Short mmCIF file of C-alpha atoms in Angstrom, two decimals:
data_model
loop_
_atom_site.label_atom_id
_atom_site.label_comp_id
_atom_site.label_asym_id
_atom_site.label_seq_id
_atom_site.Cartn_x
_atom_site.Cartn_y
_atom_site.Cartn_z
CA MET A 14 -23.49 -12.60 33.54
CA SER A 15 -21.76 -9.55 32.05
CA SER A 16 -23.69 -6.74 30.40
CA ARG A 17 -24.07 -6.59 26.65
CA ILE A 18 -21.64 -4.73 24.42
CA THR A 19 -23.71 -1.90 22.94
CA GLY A 20 -23.48 1.18 20.76
CA ILE A 21 -21.14 2.11 17.93
CA LEU A 22 -17.64 0.66 18.21
CA THR A 23 -15.23 2.01 15.61
CA PRO A 24 -12.99 -0.44 13.73
CA ASN A 25 -10.18 2.07 13.47
CA ILE A 26 -7.75 2.55 10.62
CA THR A 27 -4.20 1.69 11.71
CA PRO A 28 -2.12 4.84 11.08
CA VAL A 29 1.27 4.39 9.48
CA ASP A 30 4.06 6.86 8.84
CA ALA A 31 5.86 7.63 5.58
CA ARG A 32 8.00 4.49 6.00
CA GLY A 33 5.00 2.25 6.62
CA ARG A 34 5.61 1.83 10.36
CA LEU A 35 2.89 2.01 12.99
CA ASP A 36 2.36 5.68 13.89
CA GLU A 37 1.57 5.39 17.58
CA GLU A 38 1.20 9.09 18.32
CA THR A 39 -1.31 9.61 15.52
CA LEU A 40 -3.21 6.53 16.66
CA ARG A 41 -3.50 7.99 20.15
CA GLN A 42 -4.76 11.31 18.80
CA TYR A 43 -7.23 9.59 16.48
CA VAL A 44 -8.62 7.48 19.34
CA ASP A 45 -9.14 10.65 21.40
CA TRP A 46 -10.96 12.30 18.49
CA LEU A 47 -13.28 9.33 17.98
CA ILE A 48 -14.20 9.31 21.66
CA GLU A 49 -14.76 13.07 21.63
CA LYS A 50 -17.09 12.62 18.64
CA GLY A 51 -19.24 10.17 20.58
CA VAL A 52 -18.34 6.61 19.63
CA ASP A 53 -19.13 3.98 22.26
CA GLY A 54 -16.01 1.86 21.83
CA ILE A 55 -12.87 1.23 19.77
CA TYR A 56 -12.18 -1.91 17.75
CA PRO A 57 -8.47 -2.25 16.86
CA ASN A 58 -7.16 -4.98 14.54
CA GLY A 59 -10.34 -5.36 12.53
CA SER A 60 -10.67 -5.60 8.76
CA THR A 61 -10.60 -1.80 8.49
CA GLY A 62 -7.38 -1.84 10.51
CA GLU A 63 -5.81 -4.22 7.96
CA PHE A 64 -4.91 -6.73 10.67
CA VAL A 65 -3.63 -9.32 8.18
CA ARG A 66 -1.03 -6.84 6.90
CA PHE A 67 0.62 -6.41 10.30
CA SER A 68 2.75 -8.86 12.26
CA PRO A 69 1.44 -10.49 15.47
CA GLU A 70 3.79 -8.27 17.45
CA GLU A 71 2.49 -5.16 15.70
CA ARG A 72 -1.11 -6.20 16.30
CA GLN A 73 -0.43 -6.58 19.99
CA ARG A 74 1.21 -3.17 20.07
CA VAL A 75 -1.80 -1.61 18.31
CA ALA A 76 -4.13 -3.14 20.91
CA GLN A 77 -1.93 -1.98 23.79
CA VAL A 78 -1.80 1.60 22.49
CA VAL A 79 -5.58 1.69 22.08
CA VAL A 80 -6.21 0.26 25.56
CA ASP A 81 -3.76 2.72 27.11
CA GLN A 82 -5.24 5.69 25.28
CA THR A 83 -8.89 4.88 25.94
CA ASN A 84 -7.94 4.57 29.63
CA GLY A 85 -11.31 3.11 30.53
CA ARG A 86 -13.35 5.86 28.85
CA VAL A 87 -14.91 3.41 26.38
CA PRO A 88 -14.61 -0.38 26.01
CA VAL A 89 -12.11 -1.92 23.62
CA LEU A 90 -13.13 -4.84 21.41
CA ALA A 91 -9.85 -6.13 19.99
CA GLY A 92 -9.52 -8.26 16.88
CA ALA A 93 -7.56 -11.34 17.92
CA ALA A 94 -7.65 -13.51 14.79
CA GLU A 95 -4.46 -15.41 14.03
CA ALA A 96 -3.65 -18.19 11.59
CA ASN A 97 -4.59 -21.07 13.89
CA ALA A 98 -6.38 -21.79 17.15
CA ASP A 99 -3.26 -21.96 19.35
CA GLU A 100 -1.94 -18.60 18.17
CA THR A 101 -5.40 -17.09 18.50
CA ILE A 102 -5.67 -18.32 22.11
CA ARG A 103 -2.32 -16.73 22.92
CA ALA A 104 -3.41 -13.45 21.35
CA CYS A 105 -6.74 -13.51 23.20
CA ASN A 106 -5.08 -14.00 26.57
CA ALA A 107 -2.52 -11.30 25.85
CA TYR A 108 -5.28 -8.82 25.01
CA GLY A 109 -7.25 -9.92 28.06
CA GLN A 110 -4.28 -9.08 30.26
CA MET A 111 -4.15 -5.63 28.65
CA GLY A 112 -7.71 -4.99 29.80
CA VAL A 113 -9.85 -5.21 26.66
CA ARG A 114 -13.59 -5.66 27.17
CA ALA A 115 -13.64 -8.60 24.74
CA VAL A 116 -11.92 -9.99 21.66
CA ALA A 117 -13.37 -10.53 18.21
CA ILE A 118 -12.36 -13.67 16.35
CA VAL A 119 -13.04 -14.31 12.68
CA SER A 120 -13.88 -17.90 11.75
CA PRO A 121 -11.23 -19.94 9.92
CA PHE A 122 -10.08 -18.18 6.77
CA TYR A 123 -8.18 -19.20 3.62
CA TYR A 124 -9.35 -22.81 3.99
CA ARG A 125 -13.14 -22.99 3.77
CA VAL A 126 -14.25 -25.46 6.43
CA SER A 127 -17.51 -27.11 7.44
CA SER A 128 -19.87 -25.82 10.13
CA GLU A 129 -18.68 -28.61 12.42
CA SER A 130 -15.10 -27.41 12.03
CA VAL A 131 -16.17 -23.82 12.68
CA TYR A 132 -17.81 -25.01 15.90
CA ALA A 133 -14.70 -26.98 16.92
CA PHE A 134 -12.46 -23.96 16.27
CA PHE A 135 -14.44 -21.61 18.48
CA ALA A 136 -15.06 -24.25 21.13
CA GLU A 137 -11.32 -24.86 21.44
CA ILE A 138 -10.72 -21.15 21.89
CA ALA A 139 -13.57 -20.68 24.38
CA ARG A 140 -12.19 -23.46 26.58
CA HIS A 141 -8.75 -21.89 26.88
CA VAL A 142 -9.15 -18.12 27.09
CA ASP A 143 -9.48 -15.77 30.05
CA VAL A 144 -11.34 -13.04 28.18
CA ASP A 145 -14.81 -12.68 26.68
CA VAL A 146 -15.09 -13.65 23.01
CA THR A 147 -17.27 -12.30 20.22
CA LEU A 148 -17.66 -14.30 17.03
CA TYR A 149 -16.95 -12.47 13.78
CA ASN A 150 -18.98 -13.62 10.80
CA ILE A 151 -17.65 -12.23 7.52
CA PRO A 152 -18.55 -14.79 4.84
CA LEU A 153 -16.94 -12.65 2.14
CA PHE A 154 -13.51 -13.58 3.52
CA ALA A 155 -13.92 -16.51 5.93
CA SER A 156 -15.92 -19.64 6.62
CA PRO A 157 -19.50 -18.59 7.46
CA ILE A 158 -20.90 -19.06 10.95
CA ASP A 159 -24.47 -20.32 10.59
CA VAL A 160 -27.35 -19.87 13.01
CA GLU A 161 -27.13 -23.40 14.39
CA THR A 162 -23.42 -23.05 15.13
CA VAL A 163 -23.83 -19.68 16.86
CA THR A 164 -26.70 -21.08 18.94
CA ARG A 165 -24.69 -24.14 19.91
CA LEU A 166 -21.66 -22.10 20.95
CA ALA A 167 -23.77 -19.59 22.88
CA SER A 168 -25.52 -22.37 24.80
CA GLU A 169 -22.31 -24.19 25.75
CA TYR A 170 -19.72 -21.47 26.35
CA PRO A 171 -20.47 -18.47 28.61
CA ARG A 172 -17.17 -16.91 27.49
CA ILE A 173 -18.69 -16.41 24.03
CA VAL A 174 -20.70 -13.23 24.60
CA GLY A 175 -21.70 -11.97 21.17
CA ILE A 176 -21.39 -11.93 17.43
CA LYS A 177 -20.31 -9.29 14.96
CA ASP A 178 -22.02 -10.08 11.67
CA SER A 179 -20.76 -8.49 8.45
CA SER A 180 -23.06 -10.31 6.06
CA GLY A 181 -25.73 -7.59 6.07
CA ASP A 182 -28.38 -10.32 6.21
CA VAL A 183 -31.17 -8.88 8.40
CA PRO A 184 -33.42 -11.97 8.44
CA ASN A 185 -30.49 -14.18 9.40
CA MET A 186 -29.60 -11.88 12.30
CA MET A 187 -33.22 -12.01 13.44
CA ARG A 188 -33.11 -15.81 13.34
CA MET A 189 -30.04 -15.75 15.59
CA MET A 190 -31.66 -13.37 18.04
CA ALA A 191 -34.82 -15.48 18.16
CA LYS A 192 -32.75 -18.56 19.02
CA ILE A 193 -30.25 -17.07 21.45
CA ARG A 194 -31.95 -14.21 23.32
CA PRO A 195 -34.33 -16.48 25.31
CA MET A 196 -31.37 -18.36 26.81
CA ARG A 197 -28.63 -15.66 26.83
CA ASP A 198 -29.87 -12.16 27.64
CA ASP A 199 -26.23 -11.07 27.95
CA PHE A 200 -25.37 -12.04 24.35
CA SER A 201 -24.57 -9.07 22.09
CA PHE A 202 -25.55 -8.76 18.44
CA LEU A 203 -23.52 -6.25 16.41
CA THR A 204 -23.54 -5.50 12.70
CA GLY A 205 -20.40 -4.76 10.74
CA TRP A 206 -22.29 -3.91 7.54
CA ASP A 207 -22.94 -0.18 7.48
CA SER A 208 -25.66 -0.33 4.81
CA ALA A 209 -27.83 -2.35 7.19
CA LEU A 210 -27.16 -0.43 10.42
CA ALA A 211 -30.58 1.20 10.94
CA PRO A 212 -32.62 -1.85 9.78
CA MET A 213 -30.57 -4.09 12.07
CA LEU A 214 -30.98 -1.72 15.03
CA ILE A 215 -34.71 -1.48 14.45
CA ALA A 216 -34.82 -5.30 14.38
CA GLY A 217 -33.28 -5.30 17.86
CA ILE A 218 -29.50 -5.63 17.64
CA ASP A 219 -27.25 -3.94 20.19
CA GLY A 220 -24.98 -1.84 18.00
CA GLY A 221 -22.49 -1.74 15.17
CA THR A 222 -18.82 -1.99 14.35
CA ASN A 223 -18.86 0.18 11.27
CA ALA A 224 -15.97 1.41 9.15
CA SER A 225 -17.79 4.63 8.31
CA SER A 226 -17.89 5.52 12.01
CA GLY A 227 -14.17 6.19 11.68
CA VAL A 228 -15.02 8.93 9.19
CA LEU A 229 -18.42 10.19 10.35
CA PRO A 230 -18.84 9.06 13.96
CA GLU A 231 -21.50 11.75 14.30
CA LEU A 232 -23.68 10.04 11.67
CA THR A 233 -23.49 6.47 12.93
CA SER A 234 -24.00 7.65 16.50
CA ALA A 235 -27.02 9.70 15.43
CA ILE A 236 -28.57 6.64 13.81
CA PHE A 237 -28.00 4.59 16.95
CA ARG A 238 -29.41 7.28 19.25
CA SER A 239 -32.44 7.83 16.99
CA VAL A 240 -33.39 4.17 17.17
CA GLN A 241 -32.79 4.10 20.92
CA SER A 242 -35.11 7.07 21.38
CA GLY A 243 -37.79 5.58 19.15
CA ASP A 244 -37.36 8.04 16.28
CA VAL A 245 -37.34 5.41 13.55
CA SER A 246 -38.15 7.84 10.73
CA GLU A 247 -35.08 9.93 11.54
CA ALA A 248 -32.92 6.81 11.74
CA ILE A 249 -34.08 5.70 8.29
CA SER A 250 -33.56 9.17 6.84
CA LEU A 251 -30.00 9.20 8.20
CA GLN A 252 -29.45 5.65 6.95
CA TYR A 253 -29.87 6.85 3.37
CA GLU A 254 -27.04 9.30 4.02
CA LEU A 255 -24.92 6.50 5.48
CA ILE A 256 -25.49 4.27 2.47
CA GLU A 257 -24.19 6.98 0.14
CA VAL A 258 -21.14 7.54 2.33
CA PHE A 259 -20.48 3.82 2.74
CA ASP A 260 -20.77 3.12 -1.00
CA GLN A 261 -18.22 5.82 -1.74
CA LEU A 262 -15.81 4.59 0.93
CA MET A 263 -16.04 1.00 -0.33
CA SER A 264 -15.71 1.80 -4.03
CA LEU A 265 -12.55 3.90 -3.91
CA GLY A 266 -9.31 2.00 -4.52
CA GLU A 267 -8.62 -1.18 -2.59
CA PHE A 268 -10.24 -1.48 0.83
CA PRO A 269 -9.68 0.41 3.08
CA ASP A 270 -8.27 3.13 0.80
CA GLY A 271 -11.66 4.83 0.71
CA VAL A 272 -11.87 4.92 4.50
CA ARG A 273 -8.43 6.49 4.64
CA ALA A 274 -9.63 9.07 2.12
CA GLY A 275 -12.65 9.73 4.31
CA THR A 276 -10.54 10.31 7.39
CA LYS A 277 -8.37 12.65 5.35
CA ALA A 278 -11.50 14.71 4.68
CA ARG A 279 -11.84 15.06 8.46
CA GLY A 280 -8.27 16.33 8.78
CA TRP A 281 -6.54 13.03 9.52
CA ASP A 282 -3.62 11.83 7.40
CA LEU A 283 -3.35 8.20 8.51
CA GLY A 284 -0.90 7.12 5.82
CA THR A 285 -1.31 4.91 2.77
CA GLY A 286 -1.53 1.47 4.32
CA ARG A 287 0.57 -1.61 3.80
CA ALA A 288 -0.73 -2.89 0.44
CA PRO A 289 1.48 -1.85 -2.50
CA ASN A 290 -0.36 0.18 -5.16
CA THR A 291 0.47 1.14 -8.73
CA ALA A 292 0.83 4.76 -9.80
CA GLY A 293 -2.52 4.47 -11.58
CA GLN A 294 -4.23 3.27 -8.40
CA ARG A 295 -2.77 6.11 -6.38
CA GLU A 296 -3.95 8.62 -8.97
CA ALA A 297 -7.48 7.15 -8.91
CA VAL A 298 -7.63 7.40 -5.12
CA ALA A 299 -6.39 10.99 -5.20
CA ALA A 300 -9.01 11.85 -7.82
CA GLY A 301 -11.79 10.31 -5.72
CA GLU A 302 -10.86 12.10 -2.50
CA ALA A 303 -12.63 15.31 -3.50
CA LYS A 304 -15.95 13.52 -4.06
CA ILE A 305 -15.75 11.83 -0.67
CA ALA A 306 -14.78 15.11 1.00
CA GLY A 307 -17.80 16.81 -0.55
CA THR A 308 -20.18 14.11 0.65
CA VAL A 309 -18.68 14.14 4.14
CA GLN A 310 -19.11 17.91 4.40
CA ARG A 311 -22.69 17.75 3.15
CA VAL A 312 -23.57 15.18 5.81
CA LEU A 313 -21.87 17.25 8.51
CA ASP A 314 -23.84 20.29 7.41
CA ARG A 315 -27.08 18.34 7.65
CA LEU A 316 -26.25 17.05 11.12
CA ALA A 317 -25.30 20.55 12.25
CA GLY A 318 -28.54 21.98 10.88
#
């Protein structure tokens, strides 16, 4: 069995230039910066990367650039969700050939389907891919993956090696771990909900895929290391800082505008994204950037002290 995926894996913003095209050079530089700041992996084509706003060809190019630039320094967990199972299988195998550590697949979206259909979707993928698969539970946007379905998939398909859960539901994650850990010690549990990072880590998960790590990798990494070293009080203290940062990033503009504003505070102009905005929206984001920049600097000062 393969080892677990652990640590903080950053779901990176996808940089675009002034014409809205993928900015490959900036992406390479941003990946280098994240690794230098201590993240444990990179997660291209996630929600923070606006995967639904890029074409399949662009998504594959994003993954290829990230794999090339990481060059084995940290693992790559690539979002491989497409509109149907067949297209998802093709994307998974393409990313596997690039050399990603695993792919992350969101459950069926747009159409809300039953748990049995969620199981059938992932089972079909698991039978036909040549790369490890992590489930991606984000009930805000897609059909939820319940404990019974995760347990069933984990017991039947060795290719399914983990779950990224963005519900923020700590007891539900603990239920999954209680069911799956006894039979699959290699199965990874990751949280995508920043506000629950420290509580989830203390409960025993393996790491996080957190949007705020693209802005303050030092903070999310410090929380992870504190829990690993047994300094729970420090992890909780830092978690309060993370909650404030996360709330600001999520409340500014349309997601992930706030994350882009946060990266701007760190010296990165990653563009404005693919979603059209009104003049009023752009003004509101510009007005909120100073507040985010102030919070980011305060957190950096605390970490430095």
